[in-house]
Each structure stands twice: as C-alpha cells, then as structure tokens.
Amino acid sequence: MIKLAIREEQIKELKNKIKTHKEKPGPLMPSLHDAQKLIGCIPYEIQKMISKELNIPVAKINGVVTFYAQFSLEPKGENIIGVCLGTACYVKGAQAILDKIGSELKIKSNETTDDGKFTLEATRCIGACGLAPVMTVNEEVYGNLNVSKSVEALNKHKEGAIND
Ligand code: FES
C-alpha cells in the first residue's frame, strides 16, 4: 500500500474551497469532489476536517464517501486495473484473471502496488458483457480475455509505466 503524505498547502486549499461551497446550498458533495481531486483520496482525517468545516457529522460523511465509487479512502495508483466480476464475466473465468493479475502485481483486489503504479479493483458489470470476460486499464477496455491475454495487456501497461 502506498503511504499518503498530505501537505499543509493541500489542506489550506481544500479549506478555502470548502469556504466557497459553504456559501451555497449542498456544500458536501462539491467539497468531497475537491478533496478527492486535491488529495487523491478522502481518508478519515480529511473526513473529520470536512465534518468540522461543514458542521456535518463525520459518520454521515463517511457514509457518502464509502457509498460512491468515485471517492476512495486510500490513494489510488497511477493506473487503475478493473477486472469485471459481473455474472457474464464471472462464468467465463474472470476470477482466474483477477487472481493472476493480483499475483503478477503482488497485490490483492482493492490494493495498490508499493510503487504507486497500479491499483487492482474487482468491478461490477461495465456493460460490455458481449466481450466477456472483460478487464479495463484506465480508459482502455480489453475483452474476450483469458489469463494469458490479460497478462499481455498488463505487461503493455507495465512497459508504459516504466517508460513514463
Ligand atoms: S458482466 Fe462483465 S461486462 Fe457485464
């Protein structure tokens, strides 16, 4: 798991943005979006800060953060790999693909590699069942996969990540 170091300036900038959101109705969602964008995730300490600034119970904030997939509690990697575990993909062997990608990266589902390059996620149906089993790497969709094709797709992005 990558360690998160939140800088003073990030907190200051977030507080300024929250102050602006407070002037309008419904300040929670825009404040959370800004926190996610500025810090890359919304850990408990940031939730507490937002709770204090907006005078909203931290339990409510935590509920929102954990409900919406666009918010995360931990920092995510530069590349997000999603292996669909929806029914169509699952019956065509998606679990073996998820396990293989996990073992290649030495992480489990919902974890990020130590170098911060990859996060692995098991996703629900992404609406590409005709291509099952399916895996996404960032915006790219890989379909009709098997274990070895999924490793090829991963390696393509590993090379890209090394050349960055
Ligand atoms: S179940 Fe995987 S894309 Fe629909």
Short mmCIF file of N, CA and C and ligand atoms in Angstrom, two decimals:
data_model
loop_
_atom_site.label_atom_id
_atom_site.label_comp_id
_atom_site.label_asym_id
_atom_site.label_seq_id
_atom_site.Cartn_x
_atom_site.Cartn_y
_atom_site.Cartn_z
N MET A 1 0.84 -1.20 0.00
CA MET A 1 0.00 0.00 0.00
C MET A 1 0.88 1.26 0.00
N ILE A 2 0.48 2.26 -0.82
CA ILE A 2 1.31 3.46 -0.83
C ILE A 2 0.94 4.36 0.35
N LYS A 3 1.98 5.04 0.86
CA LYS A 3 1.74 5.89 2.03
C LYS A 3 1.27 7.27 1.55
N LEU A 4 0.40 7.84 2.33
CA LEU A 4 -0.16 9.13 1.95
C LEU A 4 0.45 10.23 2.80
N ALA A 5 1.02 11.22 2.15
CA ALA A 5 1.54 12.38 2.88
C ALA A 5 0.74 13.59 2.44
N ILE A 6 -0.09 14.09 3.34
CA ILE A 6 -0.92 15.24 2.99
C ILE A 6 -0.16 16.50 3.36
N ARG A 7 -0.01 17.40 2.40
CA ARG A 7 0.75 18.62 2.65
C ARG A 7 -0.15 19.71 3.21
N GLU A 8 0.47 20.60 3.99
CA GLU A 8 -0.25 21.74 4.59
C GLU A 8 -0.99 22.56 3.54
N GLU A 9 -0.31 22.77 2.37
CA GLU A 9 -0.93 23.61 1.32
C GLU A 9 -2.20 22.95 0.78
N GLN A 10 -2.18 21.61 0.72
CA GLN A 10 -3.38 20.92 0.21
C GLN A 10 -4.56 21.15 1.16
N ILE A 11 -4.27 21.09 2.46
CA ILE A 11 -5.33 21.30 3.46
C ILE A 11 -5.85 22.74 3.36
N LYS A 12 -4.91 23.68 3.22
CA LYS A 12 -5.28 25.08 3.14
C LYS A 12 -6.16 25.33 1.91
N GLU A 13 -5.75 24.76 0.78
CA GLU A 13 -6.52 24.95 -0.46
C GLU A 13 -7.91 24.32 -0.32
N LEU A 14 -7.95 23.14 0.28
CA LEU A 14 -9.25 22.47 0.47
C LEU A 14 -10.16 23.30 1.38
N LYS A 15 -9.59 23.84 2.46
CA LYS A 15 -10.40 24.66 3.38
C LYS A 15 -10.97 25.89 2.65
N ASN A 16 -10.15 26.49 1.79
CA ASN A 16 -10.63 27.65 1.02
C ASN A 16 -11.78 27.27 0.11
N LYS A 17 -11.65 26.11 -0.53
CA LYS A 17 -12.71 25.67 -1.44
C LYS A 17 -13.98 25.37 -0.65
N ILE A 18 -13.82 24.75 0.51
CA ILE A 18 -14.99 24.42 1.35
C ILE A 18 -15.70 25.71 1.77
N LYS A 19 -14.91 26.72 2.08
CA LYS A 19 -15.48 28.01 2.48
C LYS A 19 -16.39 28.55 1.36
N THR A 20 -15.94 28.42 0.12
CA THR A 20 -16.76 28.88 -1.02
C THR A 20 -18.03 28.02 -1.14
N HIS A 21 -17.86 26.70 -1.00
CA HIS A 21 -19.03 25.81 -1.13
C HIS A 21 -20.06 26.08 -0.03
N LYS A 22 -19.56 26.50 1.13
CA LYS A 22 -20.46 26.74 2.27
C LYS A 22 -21.46 27.87 2.00
N GLU A 23 -21.09 28.72 1.06
CA GLU A 23 -21.97 29.86 0.76
C GLU A 23 -23.18 29.46 -0.08
N LYS A 24 -23.13 28.22 -0.61
CA LYS A 24 -24.25 27.75 -1.45
C LYS A 24 -24.89 26.54 -0.79
N PRO A 25 -26.13 26.22 -1.20
CA PRO A 25 -26.75 25.02 -0.63
C PRO A 25 -26.04 23.74 -1.11
N GLY A 26 -26.06 22.71 -0.28
CA GLY A 26 -25.49 21.41 -0.67
C GLY A 26 -23.98 21.43 -0.80
N PRO A 27 -23.27 21.88 0.24
CA PRO A 27 -21.81 22.00 0.11
C PRO A 27 -21.03 20.67 0.22
N LEU A 28 -21.69 19.60 0.69
CA LEU A 28 -20.93 18.38 0.96
C LEU A 28 -20.33 17.74 -0.29
N MET A 29 -21.16 17.49 -1.31
CA MET A 29 -20.64 16.78 -2.50
C MET A 29 -19.52 17.55 -3.19
N PRO A 30 -19.70 18.87 -3.46
CA PRO A 30 -18.57 19.57 -4.09
C PRO A 30 -17.32 19.57 -3.21
N SER A 31 -17.49 19.61 -1.90
CA SER A 31 -16.31 19.59 -1.02
C SER A 31 -15.61 18.23 -1.11
N LEU A 32 -16.39 17.16 -1.19
CA LEU A 32 -15.78 15.82 -1.30
C LEU A 32 -15.09 15.66 -2.64
N HIS A 33 -15.71 16.18 -3.69
CA HIS A 33 -15.06 16.10 -5.02
C HIS A 33 -13.73 16.85 -4.99
N ASP A 34 -13.71 18.01 -4.35
CA ASP A 34 -12.46 18.77 -4.28
C ASP A 34 -11.41 18.03 -3.46
N ALA A 35 -11.86 17.40 -2.37
CA ALA A 35 -10.91 16.65 -1.53
C ALA A 35 -10.30 15.49 -2.33
N GLN A 36 -11.16 14.79 -3.06
CA GLN A 36 -10.68 13.65 -3.86
C GLN A 36 -9.68 14.13 -4.91
N LYS A 37 -10.00 15.26 -5.55
CA LYS A 37 -9.15 15.79 -6.62
C LYS A 37 -7.82 16.31 -6.06
N LEU A 38 -7.90 17.03 -4.96
CA LEU A 38 -6.69 17.65 -4.41
C LEU A 38 -5.76 16.65 -3.74
N ILE A 39 -6.35 15.70 -3.01
CA ILE A 39 -5.54 14.80 -2.19
C ILE A 39 -5.41 13.41 -2.82
N GLY A 40 -6.35 13.09 -3.70
CA GLY A 40 -6.29 11.79 -4.36
C GLY A 40 -7.09 10.73 -3.62
N CYS A 41 -7.61 11.07 -2.46
CA CYS A 41 -8.45 10.16 -1.67
C CYS A 41 -9.01 10.96 -0.49
N ILE A 42 -9.94 10.33 0.24
CA ILE A 42 -10.55 11.05 1.37
C ILE A 42 -10.43 10.18 2.63
N PRO A 43 -9.25 10.15 3.22
CA PRO A 43 -9.07 9.34 4.43
C PRO A 43 -9.83 9.94 5.61
N TYR A 44 -9.87 9.20 6.70
CA TYR A 44 -10.69 9.59 7.86
C TYR A 44 -10.32 10.98 8.39
N GLU A 45 -9.03 11.28 8.43
CA GLU A 45 -8.63 12.59 8.98
C GLU A 45 -9.18 13.75 8.14
N ILE A 46 -9.28 13.54 6.83
CA ILE A 46 -9.85 14.58 5.96
C ILE A 46 -11.36 14.64 6.16
N GLN A 47 -11.97 13.49 6.33
CA GLN A 47 -13.42 13.46 6.60
C GLN A 47 -13.73 14.25 7.88
N LYS A 48 -12.86 14.08 8.89
CA LYS A 48 -13.06 14.81 10.17
C LYS A 48 -12.95 16.31 9.96
N MET A 49 -11.97 16.69 9.15
CA MET A 49 -11.78 18.12 8.88
C MET A 49 -13.01 18.69 8.16
N ILE A 50 -13.51 17.96 7.16
CA ILE A 50 -14.68 18.42 6.40
C ILE A 50 -15.90 18.48 7.34
N SER A 51 -15.99 17.50 8.21
CA SER A 51 -17.10 17.45 9.18
C SER A 51 -17.11 18.73 10.03
N LYS A 52 -15.91 19.12 10.49
CA LYS A 52 -15.79 20.32 11.33
C LYS A 52 -16.13 21.57 10.53
N GLU A 53 -15.61 21.65 9.33
CA GLU A 53 -15.83 22.84 8.50
C GLU A 53 -17.30 23.02 8.12
N LEU A 54 -17.98 21.90 7.83
CA LEU A 54 -19.35 21.99 7.34
C LEU A 54 -20.39 21.74 8.44
N ASN A 55 -19.86 21.36 9.61
CA ASN A 55 -20.76 21.05 10.73
C ASN A 55 -21.75 19.92 10.34
N ILE A 56 -21.18 18.90 9.73
CA ILE A 56 -21.96 17.71 9.35
C ILE A 56 -21.31 16.53 10.08
N PRO A 57 -22.09 15.63 10.70
CA PRO A 57 -21.47 14.52 11.43
C PRO A 57 -20.53 13.69 10.54
N VAL A 58 -19.39 13.30 11.10
CA VAL A 58 -18.40 12.56 10.32
C VAL A 58 -18.96 11.22 9.85
N ALA A 59 -19.89 10.64 10.61
CA ALA A 59 -20.49 9.36 10.21
C ALA A 59 -21.25 9.52 8.89
N LYS A 60 -21.91 10.67 8.75
CA LYS A 60 -22.66 10.91 7.50
C LYS A 60 -21.68 11.06 6.33
N ILE A 61 -20.60 11.79 6.59
CA ILE A 61 -19.60 12.00 5.54
C ILE A 61 -18.97 10.66 5.14
N ASN A 62 -18.66 9.86 6.14
CA ASN A 62 -18.07 8.54 5.86
C ASN A 62 -19.03 7.68 5.03
N GLY A 63 -20.32 7.78 5.35
CA GLY A 63 -21.32 7.03 4.60
C GLY A 63 -21.32 7.41 3.13
N VAL A 64 -21.21 8.72 2.86
CA VAL A 64 -21.21 9.19 1.47
C VAL A 64 -19.93 8.75 0.76
N VAL A 65 -18.80 8.91 1.45
CA VAL A 65 -17.50 8.57 0.84
C VAL A 65 -17.45 7.07 0.49
N THR A 66 -17.97 6.24 1.37
CA THR A 66 -17.89 4.80 1.11
C THR A 66 -18.97 4.33 0.14
N PHE A 67 -20.02 5.14 -0.05
CA PHE A 67 -21.10 4.73 -0.97
C PHE A 67 -20.74 4.96 -2.43
N TYR A 68 -20.14 6.10 -2.72
CA TYR A 68 -19.88 6.46 -4.12
C TYR A 68 -18.50 5.97 -4.57
N ALA A 69 -18.52 5.28 -5.73
CA ALA A 69 -17.27 4.69 -6.22
C ALA A 69 -16.23 5.73 -6.62
N GLN A 70 -16.68 6.97 -6.90
CA GLN A 70 -15.68 7.96 -7.33
C GLN A 70 -14.83 8.49 -6.17
N PHE A 71 -15.24 8.16 -4.93
CA PHE A 71 -14.44 8.56 -3.77
C PHE A 71 -13.67 7.34 -3.25
N SER A 72 -12.47 7.58 -2.78
CA SER A 72 -11.73 6.46 -2.21
C SER A 72 -11.11 6.87 -0.88
N LEU A 73 -10.95 5.89 -0.01
CA LEU A 73 -10.39 6.16 1.32
C LEU A 73 -8.87 6.15 1.29
N GLU A 74 -8.33 5.44 0.31
CA GLU A 74 -6.87 5.32 0.21
C GLU A 74 -6.41 5.83 -1.14
N PRO A 75 -5.15 6.25 -1.22
CA PRO A 75 -4.67 6.74 -2.52
C PRO A 75 -4.68 5.63 -3.56
N LYS A 76 -5.03 6.00 -4.78
CA LYS A 76 -5.03 5.01 -5.85
C LYS A 76 -3.76 5.15 -6.68
N GLY A 77 -3.45 4.08 -7.42
CA GLY A 77 -2.26 4.09 -8.26
C GLY A 77 -2.45 4.92 -9.51
N GLU A 78 -1.35 5.09 -10.26
CA GLU A 78 -1.42 5.88 -11.49
C GLU A 78 -2.28 5.18 -12.53
N ASN A 79 -2.30 3.85 -12.49
CA ASN A 79 -3.10 3.07 -13.43
C ASN A 79 -4.10 2.24 -12.64
N ILE A 80 -5.35 2.31 -13.05
CA ILE A 80 -6.38 1.54 -12.35
C ILE A 80 -6.79 0.36 -13.23
N ILE A 81 -6.58 -0.83 -12.72
CA ILE A 81 -6.99 -2.03 -13.45
C ILE A 81 -8.29 -2.52 -12.83
N GLY A 82 -9.30 -2.68 -13.67
CA GLY A 82 -10.59 -3.19 -13.19
C GLY A 82 -10.88 -4.52 -13.85
N VAL A 83 -11.06 -5.56 -13.06
CA VAL A 83 -11.47 -6.85 -13.63
C VAL A 83 -12.94 -7.03 -13.28
N CYS A 84 -13.77 -7.17 -14.32
CA CYS A 84 -15.21 -7.27 -14.09
C CYS A 84 -15.56 -8.64 -13.52
N LEU A 85 -16.27 -8.60 -12.41
CA LEU A 85 -16.74 -9.86 -11.81
C LEU A 85 -18.26 -9.97 -11.92
N GLY A 86 -18.84 -9.23 -12.88
CA GLY A 86 -20.28 -9.39 -13.15
C GLY A 86 -20.54 -10.80 -13.64
N THR A 87 -21.80 -11.19 -13.68
CA THR A 87 -22.14 -12.60 -13.96
C THR A 87 -21.54 -13.12 -15.26
N ALA A 88 -21.74 -12.35 -16.37
CA ALA A 88 -21.26 -12.83 -17.67
C ALA A 88 -19.75 -13.04 -17.66
N CYS A 89 -19.03 -12.14 -17.02
CA CYS A 89 -17.57 -12.26 -16.96
C CYS A 89 -17.16 -13.37 -16.00
N TYR A 90 -17.89 -13.45 -14.89
CA TYR A 90 -17.54 -14.44 -13.87
C TYR A 90 -17.64 -15.86 -14.43
N VAL A 91 -18.75 -16.13 -15.16
CA VAL A 91 -18.90 -17.50 -15.68
C VAL A 91 -17.87 -17.82 -16.77
N LYS A 92 -17.25 -16.78 -17.31
CA LYS A 92 -16.23 -17.03 -18.34
C LYS A 92 -14.81 -16.92 -17.78
N GLY A 93 -14.69 -17.01 -16.47
CA GLY A 93 -13.36 -17.15 -15.88
C GLY A 93 -12.71 -15.88 -15.36
N ALA A 94 -13.51 -14.84 -15.07
CA ALA A 94 -12.92 -13.57 -14.62
C ALA A 94 -12.16 -13.71 -13.29
N GLN A 95 -12.61 -14.61 -12.43
CA GLN A 95 -11.93 -14.75 -11.13
C GLN A 95 -10.47 -15.19 -11.33
N ALA A 96 -10.24 -16.11 -12.29
CA ALA A 96 -8.87 -16.57 -12.55
C ALA A 96 -8.03 -15.41 -13.07
N ILE A 97 -8.65 -14.53 -13.86
CA ILE A 97 -7.93 -13.35 -14.39
C ILE A 97 -7.57 -12.41 -13.24
N LEU A 98 -8.54 -12.16 -12.37
CA LEU A 98 -8.29 -11.28 -11.22
C LEU A 98 -7.16 -11.86 -10.36
N ASP A 99 -7.21 -13.17 -10.11
CA ASP A 99 -6.18 -13.81 -9.28
C ASP A 99 -4.80 -13.69 -9.94
N LYS A 100 -4.77 -13.90 -11.26
CA LYS A 100 -3.49 -13.87 -11.97
C LYS A 100 -2.90 -12.46 -11.97
N ILE A 101 -3.73 -11.47 -12.25
CA ILE A 101 -3.24 -10.08 -12.27
C ILE A 101 -2.75 -9.71 -10.86
N GLY A 102 -3.50 -10.14 -9.86
CA GLY A 102 -3.09 -9.90 -8.47
C GLY A 102 -1.74 -10.52 -8.18
N SER A 103 -1.54 -11.76 -8.64
CA SER A 103 -0.26 -12.40 -8.32
C SER A 103 0.87 -11.77 -9.12
N GLU A 104 0.59 -11.32 -10.36
CA GLU A 104 1.63 -10.62 -11.14
C GLU A 104 2.06 -9.33 -10.43
N LEU A 105 1.10 -8.64 -9.87
CA LEU A 105 1.39 -7.34 -9.24
C LEU A 105 1.71 -7.47 -7.74
N LYS A 106 1.51 -8.67 -7.23
CA LYS A 106 1.73 -8.96 -5.80
C LYS A 106 0.82 -8.12 -4.90
N ILE A 107 -0.41 -7.96 -5.33
CA ILE A 107 -1.40 -7.27 -4.51
C ILE A 107 -2.73 -8.02 -4.60
N LYS A 108 -3.62 -7.68 -3.67
CA LYS A 108 -4.96 -8.25 -3.73
C LYS A 108 -5.89 -7.18 -4.32
N SER A 109 -7.12 -7.61 -4.53
CA SER A 109 -8.13 -6.69 -5.04
C SER A 109 -8.27 -5.50 -4.08
N ASN A 110 -8.42 -4.31 -4.63
CA ASN A 110 -8.53 -3.06 -3.87
C ASN A 110 -7.23 -2.62 -3.20
N GLU A 111 -6.12 -3.16 -3.68
CA GLU A 111 -4.83 -2.71 -3.16
C GLU A 111 -4.04 -2.02 -4.27
N THR A 112 -3.02 -1.30 -3.85
CA THR A 112 -2.16 -0.56 -4.78
C THR A 112 -0.72 -1.04 -4.60
N THR A 113 0.00 -1.15 -5.71
CA THR A 113 1.39 -1.60 -5.61
C THR A 113 2.23 -0.57 -4.83
N ASP A 114 3.30 -1.05 -4.21
CA ASP A 114 4.13 -0.17 -3.38
C ASP A 114 4.69 1.02 -4.15
N ASP A 115 4.94 0.82 -5.46
CA ASP A 115 5.49 1.93 -6.24
C ASP A 115 4.41 2.90 -6.71
N GLY A 116 3.16 2.61 -6.35
CA GLY A 116 2.06 3.52 -6.70
C GLY A 116 1.66 3.48 -8.16
N LYS A 117 2.13 2.48 -8.90
CA LYS A 117 1.84 2.45 -10.34
C LYS A 117 0.48 1.84 -10.65
N PHE A 118 0.06 0.82 -9.89
CA PHE A 118 -1.18 0.10 -10.23
C PHE A 118 -2.08 -0.11 -9.02
N THR A 119 -3.37 0.08 -9.26
CA THR A 119 -4.39 -0.32 -8.29
C THR A 119 -5.24 -1.38 -8.97
N LEU A 120 -5.55 -2.43 -8.24
CA LEU A 120 -6.36 -3.51 -8.81
C LEU A 120 -7.74 -3.48 -8.16
N GLU A 121 -8.77 -3.49 -9.01
CA GLU A 121 -10.14 -3.47 -8.48
C GLU A 121 -10.97 -4.55 -9.15
N ALA A 122 -11.84 -5.16 -8.37
CA ALA A 122 -12.85 -6.05 -8.94
C ALA A 122 -14.07 -5.18 -9.15
N THR A 123 -14.59 -5.14 -10.37
CA THR A 123 -15.71 -4.24 -10.63
C THR A 123 -16.99 -5.02 -10.89
N ARG A 124 -18.10 -4.29 -10.89
CA ARG A 124 -19.37 -4.87 -11.31
C ARG A 124 -19.44 -4.76 -12.82
N CYS A 125 -20.54 -5.24 -13.41
CA CYS A 125 -20.73 -5.21 -14.86
C CYS A 125 -20.46 -3.80 -15.40
N ILE A 126 -19.65 -3.72 -16.44
CA ILE A 126 -19.38 -2.41 -17.04
C ILE A 126 -20.15 -2.25 -18.35
N GLY A 127 -21.08 -3.15 -18.62
CA GLY A 127 -21.94 -3.03 -19.79
C GLY A 127 -21.29 -3.53 -21.08
N ALA A 128 -20.27 -4.36 -20.96
CA ALA A 128 -19.63 -4.90 -22.16
C ALA A 128 -19.68 -6.43 -22.11
N CYS A 129 -20.83 -6.95 -21.68
CA CYS A 129 -20.95 -8.40 -21.44
C CYS A 129 -20.67 -9.22 -22.70
N GLY A 130 -20.98 -8.64 -23.89
CA GLY A 130 -20.73 -9.36 -25.14
C GLY A 130 -19.25 -9.67 -25.33
N LEU A 131 -18.40 -8.94 -24.62
CA LEU A 131 -16.94 -9.15 -24.73
C LEU A 131 -16.38 -9.94 -23.55
N ALA A 132 -17.26 -10.49 -22.73
CA ALA A 132 -16.82 -11.15 -21.50
C ALA A 132 -15.82 -12.29 -21.76
N PRO A 133 -14.83 -12.46 -20.89
CA PRO A 133 -14.55 -11.64 -19.71
C PRO A 133 -13.75 -10.38 -20.07
N VAL A 134 -14.01 -9.35 -19.29
CA VAL A 134 -13.52 -8.02 -19.62
C VAL A 134 -12.65 -7.45 -18.49
N MET A 135 -11.65 -6.71 -18.92
CA MET A 135 -10.78 -6.02 -17.94
C MET A 135 -10.55 -4.62 -18.48
N THR A 136 -10.47 -3.64 -17.62
CA THR A 136 -10.15 -2.29 -18.06
C THR A 136 -8.82 -1.86 -17.44
N VAL A 137 -8.07 -1.11 -18.20
CA VAL A 137 -6.89 -0.45 -17.64
C VAL A 137 -7.09 1.02 -17.95
N ASN A 138 -7.33 1.79 -16.92
CA ASN A 138 -7.73 3.20 -17.08
C ASN A 138 -8.94 3.25 -18.01
N GLU A 139 -8.83 3.93 -19.16
CA GLU A 139 -9.99 4.06 -20.06
C GLU A 139 -10.06 2.92 -21.08
N GLU A 140 -9.03 2.11 -21.15
CA GLU A 140 -8.99 1.06 -22.19
C GLU A 140 -9.72 -0.20 -21.74
N VAL A 141 -10.50 -0.77 -22.67
CA VAL A 141 -11.25 -1.99 -22.36
C VAL A 141 -10.63 -3.16 -23.12
N TYR A 142 -10.35 -4.23 -22.42
CA TYR A 142 -9.84 -5.45 -23.04
C TYR A 142 -10.91 -6.52 -22.89
N GLY A 143 -11.33 -7.12 -24.02
CA GLY A 143 -12.40 -8.11 -23.96
C GLY A 143 -11.95 -9.46 -24.49
N ASN A 144 -12.86 -10.44 -24.38
CA ASN A 144 -12.60 -11.82 -24.80
C ASN A 144 -11.27 -12.32 -24.24
N LEU A 145 -11.07 -12.04 -22.98
CA LEU A 145 -9.77 -12.34 -22.37
C LEU A 145 -9.68 -13.79 -21.91
N ASN A 146 -8.45 -14.21 -21.74
CA ASN A 146 -8.16 -15.40 -20.94
C ASN A 146 -6.99 -14.96 -20.07
N VAL A 147 -6.49 -15.87 -19.25
CA VAL A 147 -5.46 -15.46 -18.30
C VAL A 147 -4.23 -14.91 -19.03
N SER A 148 -3.77 -15.61 -20.09
CA SER A 148 -2.53 -15.14 -20.71
C SER A 148 -2.73 -13.80 -21.45
N LYS A 149 -3.92 -13.62 -22.08
CA LYS A 149 -4.16 -12.33 -22.74
C LYS A 149 -4.21 -11.19 -21.72
N SER A 150 -4.74 -11.48 -20.55
CA SER A 150 -4.83 -10.42 -19.53
C SER A 150 -3.42 -10.03 -19.06
N VAL A 151 -2.52 -11.01 -18.98
CA VAL A 151 -1.15 -10.70 -18.58
C VAL A 151 -0.46 -9.87 -19.67
N GLU A 152 -0.76 -10.21 -20.93
CA GLU A 152 -0.19 -9.41 -22.05
C GLU A 152 -0.64 -7.96 -21.93
N ALA A 153 -1.94 -7.77 -21.66
CA ALA A 153 -2.48 -6.41 -21.52
C ALA A 153 -1.79 -5.70 -20.36
N LEU A 154 -1.62 -6.40 -19.27
CA LEU A 154 -0.95 -5.81 -18.11
C LEU A 154 0.48 -5.41 -18.47
N ASN A 155 1.18 -6.31 -19.15
CA ASN A 155 2.58 -6.04 -19.48
C ASN A 155 2.73 -4.81 -20.37
N LYS A 156 1.76 -4.64 -21.26
CA LYS A 156 1.78 -3.46 -22.13
C LYS A 156 1.77 -2.19 -21.26
N HIS A 157 0.95 -2.21 -20.24
CA HIS A 157 0.85 -1.02 -19.37
C HIS A 157 2.04 -0.94 -18.42
N LYS A 158 2.60 -2.08 -18.07
CA LYS A 158 3.80 -2.05 -17.21
C LYS A 158 4.93 -1.37 -17.95
N GLU A 159 5.08 -1.71 -19.24
CA GLU A 159 6.14 -1.07 -20.04
C GLU A 159 5.89 0.43 -20.12
N GLY A 160 4.63 0.79 -20.36
CA GLY A 160 4.26 2.22 -20.42
C GLY A 160 4.61 2.90 -19.12
N ALA A 161 4.33 2.22 -18.00
CA ALA A 161 4.58 2.81 -16.69
C ALA A 161 6.08 2.99 -16.44
N ILE A 162 6.87 2.02 -16.96
CA ILE A 162 8.32 2.12 -16.76
C ILE A 162 8.89 3.25 -17.60
N ASN A 163 8.31 3.40 -18.85
CA ASN A 163 8.84 4.44 -19.76
C ASN A 163 8.38 5.85 -19.38
N ASP A 164 7.48 5.99 -18.43
CA ASP A 164 6.95 7.32 -18.06
C ASP A 164 8.06 8.24 -17.58
S1 FES B 1 -20.62 -8.84 -16.60
FE1 FES B 1 -18.69 -8.10 -17.17
S2 FES B 1 -19.17 -6.57 -18.60
FE2 FES B 1 -21.10 -7.28 -17.98
#
